Tab-separated table of C-alpha atoms in Angstrom:
chain	number	residue	atom	x	y	z
C	41	LYS	CA	16.898	5.944	1.909
C	42	ALA	CA	17.342	2.702	3.791
C	43	GLY	CA	14.190	1.301	5.311
C	44	VAL	CA	13.472	0.305	8.882
C	45	THR	CA	15.886	-2.377	10.010
C	46	GLN	CA	15.091	-4.849	12.737
C	47	THR	CA	17.541	-7.294	14.266
C	48	PRO	CA	17.633	-10.143	14.751
C	49	ARG	CA	15.101	-11.557	12.250
C	50	TYR	CA	14.603	-14.761	14.216
C	51	LEU	CA	15.100	-15.587	17.862
C	52	ILE	CA	14.453	-18.686	19.956
C	53	LYS	CA	14.318	-18.397	23.725
C	54	THR	CA	13.058	-20.455	26.633
C	55	ARG	CA	10.568	-19.511	29.306
C	56	GLY	CA	11.940	-17.262	32.003
C	57	GLN	CA	14.674	-15.765	29.857
C	58	GLN	CA	14.781	-12.164	28.717
C	59	VAL	CA	15.268	-10.776	25.232
C	60	THR	CA	16.235	-7.487	23.590
C	61	LEU	CA	15.129	-6.565	20.098
C	62	SER	CA	16.602	-3.725	18.090
C	63	CYS	CA	15.142	-1.297	15.584
C	64	SER	CA	16.886	1.271	13.394
C	65	PRO	CA	14.391	3.752	11.947
C	66	ILE	CA	14.531	5.520	8.624
C	67	SER	CA	17.050	8.344	8.722
C	68	GLY	CA	15.414	11.523	9.992
C	69	HIS	CA	12.475	9.762	11.615
C	70	ARG	CA	12.115	10.600	15.285
C	71	SER	CA	9.159	8.390	16.195
C	72	VAL	CA	9.503	4.645	16.693
C	73	SER	CA	6.541	2.422	17.536
C	74	TRP	CA	6.479	-1.250	18.443
C	75	TYR	CA	3.711	-3.748	17.708
C	76	GLN	CA	3.145	-7.385	18.566
C	77	GLN	CA	1.496	-9.605	15.960
C	78	THR	CA	0.014	-12.997	16.857
C	79	PRO	CA	-2.524	-15.178	15.039
C	80	GLY	CA	-4.949	-14.912	17.946
C	81	GLN	CA	-4.747	-11.242	18.927
C	82	GLY	CA	-3.620	-9.728	15.642
C	83	LEU	CA	-1.567	-6.545	15.663
C	84	GLN	CA	-1.369	-4.836	19.026
C	85	PHE	CA	0.381	-1.602	19.912
C	86	LEU	CA	3.089	-1.895	22.543
C	87	PHE	CA	4.576	1.602	22.882
C	88	GLU	CA	5.944	4.568	20.988
C	89	TYR	CA	9.035	6.649	21.553
C	90	PHE	CA	9.662	10.134	20.275
C	91	SER	CA	12.889	12.006	20.942
C	92	GLU	CA	13.945	9.456	23.579
C	93	THR	CA	10.669	9.776	25.525
C	94	GLN	CA	7.860	7.260	25.703
C	95	ARG	CA	4.895	9.112	24.251
C	96	ASN	CA	2.261	6.381	24.157
C	97	LYS	CA	1.838	2.988	25.741
C	98	GLY	CA	-0.419	0.038	25.007
C	99	ASN	CA	-1.961	-2.461	27.394
C	100	PHE	CA	0.948	-4.791	27.993
C	101	PRO	CA	2.446	-5.874	31.316
C	102	GLY	CA	5.526	-4.219	32.727
C	103	ARG	CA	7.670	-7.101	31.468
C	104	PHE	CA	7.603	-5.283	28.158
C	105	SER	CA	9.771	-2.197	28.096
C	106	GLY	CA	11.636	-0.098	25.613
C	107	ARG	CA	13.916	2.802	25.117
C	108	GLN	CA	15.134	5.120	22.430
C	109	PHE	CA	18.592	6.489	21.934
C	110	SER	CA	19.684	9.932	20.795
C	111	ASN	CA	20.139	8.636	17.228
C	112	SER	CA	16.468	7.486	17.286
C	113	ARG	CA	17.388	3.804	17.314
C	114	SER	CA	15.141	1.878	19.661
C	115	GLU	CA	15.305	-1.299	21.657
C	116	MET	CA	12.544	-3.355	23.141
C	117	ASN	CA	13.070	-5.681	26.071
C	118	VAL	CA	10.882	-8.498	27.323
C	119	SER	CA	11.769	-10.057	30.671
C	120	THR	CA	10.653	-13.353	32.204
C	121	LEU	CA	9.484	-14.687	28.852
C	122	GLU	CA	6.245	-16.663	28.660
C	123	LEU	CA	5.031	-19.036	25.965
C	124	GLY	CA	2.412	-16.482	24.993
C	125	ASP	CA	5.119	-13.980	24.083
C	126	SER	CA	5.826	-15.953	20.914
C	127	ALA	CA	5.010	-13.507	18.161
C	128	LEU	CA	6.242	-11.350	15.335
C	129	TYR	CA	7.441	-8.053	16.799
C	130	LEU	CA	7.235	-5.174	14.379
C	131	CYS	CA	8.859	-1.801	14.606
C	132	ALA	CA	7.620	1.219	12.686
C	133	SER	CA	9.056	4.676	12.249
C	134	SER	CA	7.663	7.996	11.143
C	135	PRO	CA	8.794	11.616	11.228
C	136	GLY	CA	6.528	12.085	14.235
C	137	GLY	CA	3.964	14.628	13.112
C	138	ASN	CA	0.257	14.246	12.498
C	139	ASN	CA	-1.287	12.286	9.648
C	140	GLN	CA	1.891	10.627	8.508
C	141	PRO	CA	2.186	6.972	7.507
C	142	GLN	CA	4.257	4.578	9.511
C	143	HIS	CA	7.039	2.627	7.843
C	144	PHE	CA	7.486	-0.905	9.110
C	145	GLY	CA	10.464	-3.198	9.322
C	146	ASP	CA	10.189	-6.908	8.519
C	147	GLY	CA	10.007	-7.772	12.190
C	148	THR	CA	11.669	-10.137	14.622
C	149	ARG	CA	10.084	-13.566	14.894
C	150	LEU	CA	10.371	-14.589	18.558
C	151	SER	CA	9.694	-18.193	19.490
C	152	ILE	CA	9.506	-19.271	23.122
C	153	LEU	CA	10.141	-22.938	23.913
H	954	SER	CA	-8.453	-4.430	21.511
H	955	GLN	CA	-9.395	-4.263	17.848
H	956	GLN	CA	-10.796	-0.992	16.598
H	957	GLY	CA	-11.148	-1.886	12.942
H	958	GLU	CA	-13.059	-4.902	11.739
H	959	GLU	CA	-12.431	-5.889	8.143
H	960	ASP	CA	-14.896	-7.653	5.908
H	961	PRO	CA	-14.673	-10.170	4.345
H	962	GLN	CA	-12.035	-12.131	6.247
H	963	ALA	CA	-10.873	-13.817	3.059
H	964	LEU	CA	-11.336	-13.007	-0.601
H	965	SER	CA	-10.372	-15.017	-3.661
H	966	ILE	CA	-10.610	-13.478	-7.122
H	967	GLN	CA	-9.292	-13.929	-10.643
H	968	GLU	CA	-6.515	-11.763	-12.007
H	969	GLY	CA	-7.961	-8.689	-13.674
H	970	GLU	CA	-11.012	-8.518	-11.416
H	971	ASN	CA	-11.574	-5.810	-8.833
H	972	ALA	CA	-11.248	-6.491	-5.110
H	973	THR	CA	-13.288	-4.593	-2.542
H	974	MET	CA	-12.498	-4.769	1.150
H	975	ASN	CA	-14.420	-3.085	3.936
H	976	CYS	CA	-13.460	-1.864	7.366
H	977	SER	CA	-15.617	-0.675	10.242
H	978	TYR	CA	-14.432	1.031	13.385
H	979	LYS	CA	-15.913	2.126	16.691
H	980	THR	CA	-14.570	5.472	17.877
H	981	SER	CA	-13.829	8.889	16.433
H	982	ILE	CA	-10.685	8.951	14.372
H	983	ASN	CA	-8.177	11.418	13.001
H	984	ASN	CA	-7.270	9.271	10.057
H	985	LEU	CA	-7.616	5.753	8.715
H	986	GLN	CA	-4.842	3.894	6.961
H	987	TRP	CA	-4.617	0.748	4.874
H	988	TYR	CA	-1.589	-1.517	4.943
H	989	ARG	CA	-0.553	-4.636	3.034
H	990	GLN	CA	1.448	-7.510	4.481
H	991	ASN	CA	3.053	-10.242	2.441
H	992	SER	CA	3.688	-13.509	4.206
H	993	GLY	CA	6.505	-13.263	6.729
H	994	ARG	CA	7.183	-9.619	5.987
H	995	GLY	CA	6.420	-6.275	7.572
H	996	LEU	CA	3.527	-4.011	6.716
H	997	VAL	CA	3.622	-1.746	3.694
H	998	HIS	CA	1.674	1.508	3.871
H	999	LEU	CA	-0.835	1.858	1.032
H	1000	ILE	CA	-2.908	4.936	1.663
H	1001	LEU	CA	-3.919	7.337	4.441
H	1002	ILE	CA	-7.249	9.145	4.456
H	1003	ARG	CA	-7.963	11.926	6.927
H	1004	SER	CA	-11.238	12.179	8.808
H	1005	ASN	CA	-12.289	15.217	6.752
H	1006	GLU	CA	-11.700	13.427	3.437
H	1007	ARG	CA	-14.219	11.176	1.712
H	1008	GLU	CA	-12.248	9.582	-1.069
H	1009	LYS	CA	-8.640	9.131	-2.055
H	1010	HIS	CA	-6.873	7.500	-4.985
H	1011	SER	CA	-3.407	6.099	-5.443
H	1012	GLY	CA	-2.675	4.225	-8.653
H	1013	ARG	CA	-5.015	1.206	-8.755
H	1014	LEU	CA	-6.207	1.883	-5.202
H	1015	ARG	CA	-9.309	3.795	-4.219
H	1016	VAL	CA	-10.240	4.356	-0.585
H	1017	THR	CA	-13.468	5.822	0.717
H	1018	LEU	CA	-14.289	6.946	4.226
H	1019	ASP	CA	-17.742	7.452	5.724
H	1020	THR	CA	-17.336	8.868	9.213
H	1021	SER	CA	-21.097	8.882	9.828
H	1022	LYS	CA	-21.151	5.108	9.377
H	1023	LYS	CA	-17.664	4.655	10.814
H	1024	SER	CA	-16.605	2.646	7.795
H	1025	SER	CA	-14.058	2.615	5.006
H	1026	SER	CA	-13.547	0.602	1.849
H	1027	LEU	CA	-10.462	-0.248	-0.174
H	1028	LEU	CA	-10.897	-1.007	-3.858
H	1029	ILE	CA	-8.077	-2.555	-5.852
H	1030	THR	CA	-8.804	-2.394	-9.557
H	1031	ALA	CA	-7.461	-4.757	-12.219
H	1032	SER	CA	-5.924	-7.038	-9.608
H	1033	ARG	CA	-2.672	-8.894	-10.220
H	1034	ALA	CA	-1.242	-12.075	-8.725
H	1035	ALA	CA	1.287	-9.848	-6.922
H	1036	ASP	CA	-1.598	-8.258	-4.976
H	1037	THR	CA	-1.974	-11.535	-3.066
H	1038	ALA	CA	-1.403	-10.549	0.562
H	1039	SER	CA	-3.142	-9.670	3.811
H	1040	TYR	CA	-4.680	-6.216	4.020
H	1041	PHE	CA	-5.240	-4.301	7.241
H	1042	CYS	CA	-7.070	-1.152	8.089
H	1043	ALA	CA	-5.718	0.874	10.988
H	1044	THR	CA	-7.151	3.864	12.784
H	1045	ASP	CA	-5.371	6.704	14.466
H	1046	ASP	CA	-7.558	8.160	17.188
H	1047	THR	CA	-4.905	9.966	19.194
H	1048	GLY	CA	-4.033	12.722	16.780
H	1049	ALA	CA	-0.358	11.995	17.078
H	1050	ASN	CA	-0.340	9.150	14.567
H	1051	SER	CA	1.769	7.217	16.984
H	1052	LYS	CA	-0.701	4.608	18.145
H	1053	LEU	CA	-2.493	2.738	15.390
H	1054	THR	CA	-5.273	0.304	16.170
H	1055	PHE	CA	-5.460	-2.482	13.594
H	1056	GLY	CA	-8.194	-4.763	12.426
H	1057	LYS	CA	-7.620	-8.495	12.063
H	1058	GLY	CA	-6.980	-8.264	8.351
H	1059	ILE	CA	-8.310	-9.621	5.082
H	1060	THR	CA	-6.521	-12.352	3.169
H	1061	LEU	CA	-6.679	-11.637	-0.544
H	1062	SER	CA	-5.786	-14.344	-3.051
H	1063	VAL	CA	-5.532	-13.376	-6.710
H	1064	ARG	CA	-5.522	-16.380	-9.027
H	1065	PRO	CA	-3.449	-16.046	-12.207
């Protein structure tokens, strides 16, 4: 089975712009979660989608949004980018049930200039 | 906010030695998971232990969980240079396994 695929791997944007990141989960997985990783704050949960519905949400401002398509692929959007949004954004997928490990992609490295 | 706190923050050992990493957490959990991250890569799932389990093994890995002390340990036996990575504990306290709360991680260096 192919793993979780995130595109693009690297992205450079400037303040005020918006960005869309993409995640293709493992085939058959219905849950997709997004995390932000920074040296200062570590790994923080953004949100999770299951069957096209947001099931859980972390403590991030409304500039961070996401969606999931019928094929379980997910996108994450960040609007009005700030310098502090520079981070590694990780996507993880799982079948969606209890007590199941999450499978991570290699992330998108977003740099804000 | 961080739920898990790993200890130590950094660990350097010789190849062949055992590495022990600890994790403490604050709230009730459904399960605790350990992940490994190599530099610039995503996280790789190592092992999941449920709240009603006390010990679990997977190859050279041994994880223990003490819910009364809200702590877990990860033991890597006979370490190899390829084990050099950052290790994270993560707790699932929602029951849906969809929202993991991670610690800040432990940097393990295994010297050949």
